[in-house]
Coordinates of C-alpha atoms and ligand atoms in Angstrom, one line a residue:
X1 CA 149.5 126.5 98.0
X2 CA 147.7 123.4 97.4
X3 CA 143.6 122.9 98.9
X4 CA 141.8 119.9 98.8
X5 CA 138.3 120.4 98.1
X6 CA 136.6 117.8 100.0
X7 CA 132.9 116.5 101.4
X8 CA 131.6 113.3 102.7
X9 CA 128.5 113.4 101.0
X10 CA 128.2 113.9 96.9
X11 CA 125.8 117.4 96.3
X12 CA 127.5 119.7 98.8
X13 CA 128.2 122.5 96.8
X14 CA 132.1 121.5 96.8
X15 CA 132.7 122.1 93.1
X16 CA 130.6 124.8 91.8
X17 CA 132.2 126.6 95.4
X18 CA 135.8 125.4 94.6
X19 CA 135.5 126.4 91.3
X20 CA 134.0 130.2 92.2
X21 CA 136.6 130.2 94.3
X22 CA 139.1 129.6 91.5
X23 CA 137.9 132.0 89.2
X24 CA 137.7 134.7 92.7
X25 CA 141.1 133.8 93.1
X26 CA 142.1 134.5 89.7
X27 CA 140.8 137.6 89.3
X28 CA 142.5 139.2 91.8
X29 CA 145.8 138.2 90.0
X30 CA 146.8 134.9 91.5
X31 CA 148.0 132.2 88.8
X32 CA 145.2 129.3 89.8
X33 CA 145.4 125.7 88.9
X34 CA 142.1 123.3 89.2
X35 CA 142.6 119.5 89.1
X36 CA 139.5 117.5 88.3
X37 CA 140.1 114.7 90.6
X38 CA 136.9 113.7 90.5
X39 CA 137.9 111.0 88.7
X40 CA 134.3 109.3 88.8
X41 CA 132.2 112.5 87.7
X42 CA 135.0 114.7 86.2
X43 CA 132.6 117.3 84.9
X44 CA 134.4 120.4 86.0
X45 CA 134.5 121.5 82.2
X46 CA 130.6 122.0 82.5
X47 CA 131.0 124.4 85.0
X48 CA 134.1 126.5 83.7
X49 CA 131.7 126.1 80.2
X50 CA 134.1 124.5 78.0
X51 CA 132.9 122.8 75.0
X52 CA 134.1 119.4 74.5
X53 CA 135.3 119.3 78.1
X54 CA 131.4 118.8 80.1
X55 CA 132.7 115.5 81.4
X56 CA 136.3 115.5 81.0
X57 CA 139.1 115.1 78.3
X58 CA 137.9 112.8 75.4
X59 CA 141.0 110.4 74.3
X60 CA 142.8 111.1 71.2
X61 CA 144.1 108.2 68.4
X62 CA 148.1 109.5 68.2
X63 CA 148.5 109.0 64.1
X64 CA 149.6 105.4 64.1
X65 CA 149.2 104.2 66.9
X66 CA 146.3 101.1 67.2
X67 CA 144.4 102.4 70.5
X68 CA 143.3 105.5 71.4
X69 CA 144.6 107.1 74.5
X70 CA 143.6 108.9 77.6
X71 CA 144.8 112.7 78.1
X72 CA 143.7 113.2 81.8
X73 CA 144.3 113.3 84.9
X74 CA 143.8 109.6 85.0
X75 CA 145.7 108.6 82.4
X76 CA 148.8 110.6 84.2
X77 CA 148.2 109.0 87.4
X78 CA 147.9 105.7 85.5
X79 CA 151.3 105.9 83.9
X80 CA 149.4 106.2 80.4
X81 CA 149.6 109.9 79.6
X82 CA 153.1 111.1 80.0
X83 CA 151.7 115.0 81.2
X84 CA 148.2 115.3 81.8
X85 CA 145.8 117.7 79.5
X86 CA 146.1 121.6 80.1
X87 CA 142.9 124.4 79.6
X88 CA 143.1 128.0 80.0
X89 CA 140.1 128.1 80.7
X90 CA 139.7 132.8 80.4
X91 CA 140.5 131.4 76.6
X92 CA 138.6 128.5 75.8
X93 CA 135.1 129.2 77.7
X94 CA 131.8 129.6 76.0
X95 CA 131.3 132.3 78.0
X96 CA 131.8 135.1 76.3
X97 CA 131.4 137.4 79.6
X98 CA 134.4 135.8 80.7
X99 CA 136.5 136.0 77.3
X100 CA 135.9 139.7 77.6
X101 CA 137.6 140.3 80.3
X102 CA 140.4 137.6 79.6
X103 CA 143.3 140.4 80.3
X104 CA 142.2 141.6 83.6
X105 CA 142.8 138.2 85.3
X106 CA 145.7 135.9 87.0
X107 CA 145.8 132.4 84.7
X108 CA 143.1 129.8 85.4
X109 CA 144.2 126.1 83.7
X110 CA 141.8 123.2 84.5
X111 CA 143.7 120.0 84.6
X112 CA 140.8 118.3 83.3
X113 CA 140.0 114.6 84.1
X114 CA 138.9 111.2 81.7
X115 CA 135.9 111.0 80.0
X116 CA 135.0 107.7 81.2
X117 CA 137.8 107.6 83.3
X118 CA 136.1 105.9 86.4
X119 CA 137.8 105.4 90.0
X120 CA 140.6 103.7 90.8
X121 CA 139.8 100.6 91.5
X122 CA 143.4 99.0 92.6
X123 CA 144.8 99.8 96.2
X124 CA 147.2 102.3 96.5
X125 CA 150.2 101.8 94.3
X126 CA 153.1 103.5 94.9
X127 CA 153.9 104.4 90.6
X128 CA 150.7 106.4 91.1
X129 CA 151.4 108.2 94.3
X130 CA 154.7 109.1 92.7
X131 CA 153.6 110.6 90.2
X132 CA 150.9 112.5 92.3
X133 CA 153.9 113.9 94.3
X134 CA 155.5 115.1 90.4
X135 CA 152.1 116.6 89.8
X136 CA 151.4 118.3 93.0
X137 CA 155.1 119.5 93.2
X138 CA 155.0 120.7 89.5
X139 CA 151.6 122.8 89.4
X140 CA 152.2 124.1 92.9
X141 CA 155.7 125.6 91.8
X142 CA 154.0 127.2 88.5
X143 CA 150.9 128.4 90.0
X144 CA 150.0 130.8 93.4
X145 CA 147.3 128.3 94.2
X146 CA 146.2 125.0 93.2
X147 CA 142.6 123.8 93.6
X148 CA 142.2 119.5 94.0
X149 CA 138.8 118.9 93.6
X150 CA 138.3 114.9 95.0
X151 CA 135.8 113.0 94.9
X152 CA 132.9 112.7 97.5
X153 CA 133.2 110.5 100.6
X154 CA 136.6 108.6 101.4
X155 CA 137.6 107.6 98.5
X156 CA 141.1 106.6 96.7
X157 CA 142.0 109.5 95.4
X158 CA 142.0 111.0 99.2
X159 CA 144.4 108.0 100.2
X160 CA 146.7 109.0 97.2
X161 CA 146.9 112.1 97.8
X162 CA 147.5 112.0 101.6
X163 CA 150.3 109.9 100.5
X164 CA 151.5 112.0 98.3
X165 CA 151.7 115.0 100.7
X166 CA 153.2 113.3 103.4
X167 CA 156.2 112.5 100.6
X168 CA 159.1 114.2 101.8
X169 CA 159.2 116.1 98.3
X170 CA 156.0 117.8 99.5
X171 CA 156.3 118.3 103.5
X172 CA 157.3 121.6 103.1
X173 CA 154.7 122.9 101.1
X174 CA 151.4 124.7 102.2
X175 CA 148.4 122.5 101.9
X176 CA 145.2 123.2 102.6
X177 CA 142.1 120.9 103.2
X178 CA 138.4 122.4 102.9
X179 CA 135.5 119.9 103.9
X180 CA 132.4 121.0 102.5
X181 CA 128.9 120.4 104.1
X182 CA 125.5 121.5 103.6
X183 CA 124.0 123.0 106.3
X184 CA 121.5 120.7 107.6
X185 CA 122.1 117.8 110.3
X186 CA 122.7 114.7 108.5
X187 CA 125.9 117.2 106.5
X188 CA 127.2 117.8 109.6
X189 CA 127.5 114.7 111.2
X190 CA 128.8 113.5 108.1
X191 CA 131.1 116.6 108.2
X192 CA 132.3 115.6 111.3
X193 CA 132.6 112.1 110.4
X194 CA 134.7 112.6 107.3
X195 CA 137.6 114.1 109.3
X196 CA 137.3 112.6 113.0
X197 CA 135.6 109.6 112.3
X198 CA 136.6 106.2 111.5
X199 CA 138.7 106.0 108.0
X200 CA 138.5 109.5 107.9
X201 CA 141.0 112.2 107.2
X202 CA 142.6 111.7 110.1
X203 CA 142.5 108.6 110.5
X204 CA 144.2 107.7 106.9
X205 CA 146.2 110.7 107.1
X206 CA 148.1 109.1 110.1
X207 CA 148.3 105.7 108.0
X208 CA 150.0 107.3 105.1
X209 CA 152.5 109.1 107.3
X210 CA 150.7 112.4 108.6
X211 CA 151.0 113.4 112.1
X212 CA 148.3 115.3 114.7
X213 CA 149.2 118.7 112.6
X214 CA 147.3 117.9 109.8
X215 CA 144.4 118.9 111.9
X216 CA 145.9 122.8 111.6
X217 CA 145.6 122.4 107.6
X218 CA 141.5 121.2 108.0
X219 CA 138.8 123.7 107.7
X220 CA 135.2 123.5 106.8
X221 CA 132.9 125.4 104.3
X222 CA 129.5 125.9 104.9
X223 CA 127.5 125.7 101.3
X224 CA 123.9 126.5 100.5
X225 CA 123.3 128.1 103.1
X226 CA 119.6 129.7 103.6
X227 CA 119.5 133.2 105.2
X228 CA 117.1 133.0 107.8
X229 CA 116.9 137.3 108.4
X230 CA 116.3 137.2 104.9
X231 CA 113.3 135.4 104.3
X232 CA 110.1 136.8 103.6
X233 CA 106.6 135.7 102.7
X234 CA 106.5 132.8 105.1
X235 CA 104.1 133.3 108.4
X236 CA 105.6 134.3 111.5
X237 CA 105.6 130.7 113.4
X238 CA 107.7 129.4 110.4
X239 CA 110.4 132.1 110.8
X240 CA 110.8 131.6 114.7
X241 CA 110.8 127.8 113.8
X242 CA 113.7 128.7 111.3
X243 CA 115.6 130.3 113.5
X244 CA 115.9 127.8 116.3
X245 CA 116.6 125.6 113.9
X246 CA 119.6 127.6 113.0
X247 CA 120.4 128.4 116.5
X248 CA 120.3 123.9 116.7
X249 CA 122.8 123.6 113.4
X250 CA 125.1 126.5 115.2
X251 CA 125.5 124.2 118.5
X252 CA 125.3 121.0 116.7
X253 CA 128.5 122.1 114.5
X254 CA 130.2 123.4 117.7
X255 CA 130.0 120.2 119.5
X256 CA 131.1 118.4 116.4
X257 CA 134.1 120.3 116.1
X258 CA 133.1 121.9 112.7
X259 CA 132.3 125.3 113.8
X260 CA 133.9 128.0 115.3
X261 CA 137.3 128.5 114.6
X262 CA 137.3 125.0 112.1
X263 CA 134.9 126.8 110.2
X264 CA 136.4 128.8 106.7
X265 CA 133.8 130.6 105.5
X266 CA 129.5 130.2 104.8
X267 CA 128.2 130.7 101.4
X268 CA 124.5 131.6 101.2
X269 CA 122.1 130.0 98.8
X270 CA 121.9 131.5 95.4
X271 CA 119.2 131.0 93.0
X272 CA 121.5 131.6 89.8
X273 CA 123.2 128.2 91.3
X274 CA 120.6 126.5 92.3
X275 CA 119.3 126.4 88.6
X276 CA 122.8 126.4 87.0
X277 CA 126.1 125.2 88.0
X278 CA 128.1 128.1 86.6
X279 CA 130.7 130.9 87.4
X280 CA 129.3 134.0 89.2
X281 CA 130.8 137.3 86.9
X282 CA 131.0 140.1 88.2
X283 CA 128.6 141.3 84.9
X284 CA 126.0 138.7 86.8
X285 CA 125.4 140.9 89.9
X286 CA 125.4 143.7 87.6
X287 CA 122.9 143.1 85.4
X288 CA 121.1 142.1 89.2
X289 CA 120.8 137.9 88.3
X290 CA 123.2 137.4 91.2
X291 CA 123.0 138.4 94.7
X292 CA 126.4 140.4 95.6
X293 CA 126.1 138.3 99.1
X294 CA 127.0 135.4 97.4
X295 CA 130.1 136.8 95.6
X296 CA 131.2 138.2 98.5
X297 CA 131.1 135.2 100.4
X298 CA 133.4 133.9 97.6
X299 CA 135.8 136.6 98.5
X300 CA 135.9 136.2 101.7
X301 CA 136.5 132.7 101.2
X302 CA 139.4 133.6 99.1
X303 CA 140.6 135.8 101.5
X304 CA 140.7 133.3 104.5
X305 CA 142.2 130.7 102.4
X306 CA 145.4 132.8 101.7
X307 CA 145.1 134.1 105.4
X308 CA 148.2 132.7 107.5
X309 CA 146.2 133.9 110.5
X310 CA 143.2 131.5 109.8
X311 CA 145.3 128.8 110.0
X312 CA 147.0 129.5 113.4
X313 CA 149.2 126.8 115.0
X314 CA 145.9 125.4 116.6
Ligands
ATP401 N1 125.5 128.5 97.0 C1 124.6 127.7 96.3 N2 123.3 128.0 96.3 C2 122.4 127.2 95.6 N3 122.8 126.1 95.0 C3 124.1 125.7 95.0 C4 125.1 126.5 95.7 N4 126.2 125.9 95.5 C5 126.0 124.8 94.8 N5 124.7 124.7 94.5 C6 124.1 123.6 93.7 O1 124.1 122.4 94.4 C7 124.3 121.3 93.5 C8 125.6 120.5 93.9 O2 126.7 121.3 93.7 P1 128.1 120.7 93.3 O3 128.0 120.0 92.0 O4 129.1 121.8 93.3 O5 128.3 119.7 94.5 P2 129.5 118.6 94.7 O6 129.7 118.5 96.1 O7 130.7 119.0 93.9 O8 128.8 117.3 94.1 P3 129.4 115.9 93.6 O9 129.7 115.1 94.8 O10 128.3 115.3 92.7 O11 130.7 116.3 92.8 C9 124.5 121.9 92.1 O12 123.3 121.8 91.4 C10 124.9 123.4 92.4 O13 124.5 124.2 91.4
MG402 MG1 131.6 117.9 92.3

């Protein structure tokens, strides 16, 4: 399987959620692959807390050669770097929670992006989206699932890879989109936008070759989500105002077709996130930093992703 991790605005939650959902993923046994394609911000090193790796592969001088050259995921799309840079990342984190347990896990490999890399900044070319189809086809045949984390908004890398999966190469291969929102008004009309609304998903997708099913493959995530039953302190005309307020986001998300049954999974805010983007352990609800809410919401997540039924044929 291959998911998109995707969001119209920047700051949803969509990597430090994809990646939690990576690790979730893995540790029930599946073989996971995460792409940076956040080619403009390609910091998914930080969060997996591999040294060297915060914002992406740094290029390496090959002995003799004049320029130094690019290792990532970049560079391969580019043509520059023949295979792009691999990191087990149960081996080669700082964290040494996570080294611990390295044998009781499924493989986890970030395909890390450039440091410095930048977007694309040509229009589509067809030498890149070939070798996004080689890519896609190659990690989604070595691993169970393979997480694309793209960049915020509708951006290049979306157009690439919509061609690329409409490529006959890759038409009969499960792909899976996840649009993530906050859960406030202006995320969901963005939400909404992103996949219905003009250059959207959609949209683009039909350009590149897609046809009304890749609607079946589109779900959203809900991130950050406060738990209104949960609060406490606040007076009691603030709570009632809370939950209408809720009760506004739950219709306003219906209406905008990115509720109900469009809607993956909810993940609740979590302080140990909101102060550091990071992998939830297991160890961390142990030890009683994290709430177990939130790494169940990560499960379920996981579940629904690899559940044929959530992704009916409508
Ligand atoms: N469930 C959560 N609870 C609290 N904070 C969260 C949660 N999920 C993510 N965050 C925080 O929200 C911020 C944005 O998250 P993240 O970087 O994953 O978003 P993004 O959509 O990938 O952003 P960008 O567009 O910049 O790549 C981070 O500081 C992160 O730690
Ligand atoms: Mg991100």
């Amino acid at each position: 399987m291959i998911m998109f991790a995707t969001s119209d605005k920047g700051g949803t939650g969509r990597s430090v959620t994809s990646c939690n959902l990576g690790y979730r993923l893995s540790s029930r046994g599946r073989r996971v692959a995460y792409l940076d394609f956040d080619f403009g911000s390609p910091t998914a090193g930080a969060l997996f807390e591999l040294g060297g790796y915060e914002r992406g592969v740094a290029p390496v001088r090959p002995q003799g050669a004049e320029a130094e050259h690019g290792q990532g995921l970049h560079s391969y799309l580019l043509g520059t770097a023949g295979t792009p840079a691999r990191v087990n990342v149960r081996d080669a984190t700082d964290r040494e929670d996570m080294r611990r347990i390295r044998g009781r896990g499924g493989q986890l490999v970030l395909f890390p992006g450039d440091q410095g890399g930048g977007e694309f900044d040509r229009k589509k070319d067809a030498d890149v989206i070939s070798r996004c189809v080689r890519l896609l086809r190659e990690v989604d045949e070595q691993f169970d699932v393979s997480i694309v984390d793209l960049s915020a908004g509708r951006s290049l890398a979306m157009d690439i890879v919509l061609s690329a999966t409409a490529d006959k190469a890759l038409k009969d291969r499960t792909v899976r989109w996840l649009v993530f929102h906050r859960w406030t008004r202006q995320h969901i009309y963005a939400a909404n936008s992103l996949v219905y609304g003009p250059h959207g998903l959609l949209e683009c997708g039909r350009q590149a070759g897609h046809g009304k099913e890749l609607l079946k493959d589109v779900r959203f995530v809900r991130t950050v989500v406060p738990q209104v039953d949960r609060l406490r302190g606040g007076s009691a005309p603030q709570a009632a105002w809370l939950h209408q307020q809720d009760r506004i986001l739950n219709e306003l998300a219906g209406e905008l077709r990115v509720g109900a049954s469009a809607l993956l999974g909810t993940i609740p805010v979590e302080p140990m996130l909101q102060w550091r983007e990071q992998l939830i352990l297991d160890v961390d609800v142990q030890r009683e930093i994290a709430n177990r809410e939130t790494v169940e919401a990560f499960d379920l997540l996981a579940e629904a992703l690899l559940d044929a039924r959530m992704w009916g044929p409508d």
